[in-house]
PDB file of C-alpha atoms in Angstrom:
ATOM      1  CA  MET G   1      71.140  29.707 118.327  1.00 66.00           C
ATOM      2  CA  ALA G   2      73.026  29.593 115.150  1.00 83.00           C
ATOM      3  CA  LYS G   3      75.410  27.135 116.821  1.00 85.00           C
ATOM      4  CA  ALA G   4      72.845  24.870 117.904  1.00 86.00           C
ATOM      5  CA  VAL G   5      71.657  24.715 114.389  1.00 87.00           C
ATOM      6  CA  ARG G   6      75.066  23.777 113.117  1.00 85.00           C
ATOM      7  CA  VAL G   7      75.622  21.253 115.852  1.00 88.00           C
ATOM      8  CA  GLU G   8      72.423  19.461 114.674  1.00 90.00           C
ATOM      9  CA  ALA G   9      73.399  19.774 111.118  1.00 86.00           C
ATOM     10  CA  ALA G  10      76.705  17.955 112.084  1.00 87.00           C
ATOM     11  CA  ARG G  11      74.822  15.229 113.881  1.00 91.00           C
ATOM     12  CA  MET G  12      72.554  14.674 111.027  1.00 89.00           C
ATOM     13  CA  ALA G  13      75.685  14.402 108.801  1.00 87.00           C
ATOM     14  CA  PHE G  14      77.037  11.854 111.145  1.00 90.00           C
ATOM     15  CA  ALA G  15      73.975   9.865 111.026  1.00 92.00           C
ATOM     16  CA  GLU G  16      73.901   9.830 107.267  1.00 89.00           C
ATOM     17  CA  VAL G  17      77.557   8.722 107.227  1.00 91.00           C
ATOM     18  CA  THR G  18      76.680   5.917 109.588  1.00 93.00           C
ATOM     19  CA  GLY G  19      73.552   4.699 107.562  1.00 92.00           C
ATOM     20  CA  ALA G  20      75.936   4.748 104.451  1.00 90.00           C
ATOM     21  CA  LEU G  21      78.478   2.837 106.324  1.00 94.00           C
ATOM     22  CA  GLU G  22      76.133   0.229 107.392  1.00 95.00           C
ATOM     23  CA  ASP G  23      74.612  -0.171 103.930  1.00 94.00           C
ATOM     24  CA  ALA G  24      78.298  -0.637 102.492  1.00 95.00           C
ATOM     25  CA  SER G  25      78.986  -3.317 105.197  1.00 96.00           C
ATOM     26  CA  LEU G  26      75.807  -5.200 104.190  1.00 96.00           C
ATOM     27  CA  VAL G  27      76.940  -5.073 100.412  1.00 96.00           C
ATOM     28  CA  ALA G  28      80.332  -6.313 101.681  1.00 96.00           C
ATOM     29  CA  ALA G  29      78.757  -9.097 103.601  1.00 96.00           C
ATOM     30  CA  GLU G  30      77.170 -10.415 100.356  1.00 95.00           C
ATOM     31  CA  GLY G  31      80.244 -10.273  98.557  1.00 96.00           C
ATOM     32  CA  GLN G  32      81.778 -12.889 101.068  1.00 96.00           C
ATOM     33  CA  ALA G  33      78.901 -15.267  99.898  1.00 95.00           C
ATOM     34  CA  ALA G  34      79.717 -14.694  96.177  1.00 96.00           C
ATOM     35  CA  LEU G  35      79.836 -17.899  94.154  1.00 95.00           C
ATOM     36  CA  ASP G  36      81.882 -16.968  91.315  1.00 96.00           C
ATOM     37  CA  LEU G  37      83.978 -14.214  89.897  1.00 97.00           C
ATOM     38  CA  ALA G  38      80.952 -12.552  88.140  1.00 97.00           C
ATOM     39  CA  ALA G  39      78.895 -12.283  91.088  1.00 96.00           C
ATOM     40  CA  ALA G  40      81.917 -11.028  93.227  1.00 97.00           C
ATOM     41  CA  ARG G  41      82.556  -8.318  90.496  1.00 97.00           C
ATOM     42  CA  GLN G  42      78.730  -7.240  90.750  1.00 97.00           C
ATOM     43  CA  THR G  43      78.946  -6.948  94.316  1.00 97.00           C
ATOM     44  CA  TYR G  44      82.157  -4.993  94.086  1.00 97.00           C
ATOM     45  CA  VAL G  45      80.651  -2.553  91.792  1.00 97.00           C
ATOM     46  CA  ARG G  46      77.857  -2.106  94.354  1.00 97.00           C
ATOM     47  CA  LEU G  47      80.179  -1.739  97.080  1.00 97.00           C
ATOM     48  CA  LEU G  48      82.217   0.858  95.356  1.00 97.00           C
ATOM     49  CA  ALA G  49      79.293   2.824  94.950  1.00 95.00           C
ATOM     50  CA  GLN G  50      78.529   2.684  98.560  1.00 94.00           C
ATOM     51  CA  ILE G  51      81.911   3.803  99.600  1.00 95.00           C
ATOM     52  CA  ASP G  52      81.816   6.629  97.200  1.00 94.00           C
ATOM     53  CA  ALA G  53      78.593   7.802  98.764  1.00 90.00           C
ATOM     54  CA  CYS G  54      80.218   7.458 102.330  1.00 92.00           C
ATOM     55  CA  ILE G  55      83.151   9.522 100.973  1.00 94.00           C
ATOM     56  CA  GLU G  56      80.762  12.193  99.759  1.00 90.00           C
ATOM     57  CA  ARG G  57      78.994  12.383 103.015  1.00 88.00           C
ATOM     58  CA  LEU G  58      82.126  12.695 104.905  1.00 92.00           C
ATOM     59  CA  HIS G  59      83.184  15.570 102.785  1.00 91.00           C
ATOM     60  CA  ARG G  60      79.879  17.220 103.549  1.00 84.00           C
ATOM     61  CA  LEU G  61      80.446  16.419 107.337  1.00 86.00           C
ATOM     62  CA  ARG G  62      83.829  18.200 106.934  1.00 89.00           C
ATOM     63  CA  ARG G  63      82.196  21.309 105.522  1.00 85.00           C
ATOM     64  CA  ARG G  64      79.604  21.414 108.619  1.00 80.00           C
ATOM     65  CA  LEU G  65      82.449  21.052 111.113  1.00 84.00           C
ATOM     66  CA  ARG G  66      84.412  24.235 109.819  1.00 81.00           C
TER      67      ARG G  66
END
């Protein structure tokens, strides 16, 4: 039973990573439409935050898979 719980936790972590990557891709798409450097910089900051969240979730996933 404990193995099934760990597998489910890993599946949930994969789902979190997927959602974070989808969010990051939307922000990146917004950046493609930036009209000036100020807007591009603002989008960059948002994208960086999303990517950092993805990395954090990936670290959590790695811990669950050990």
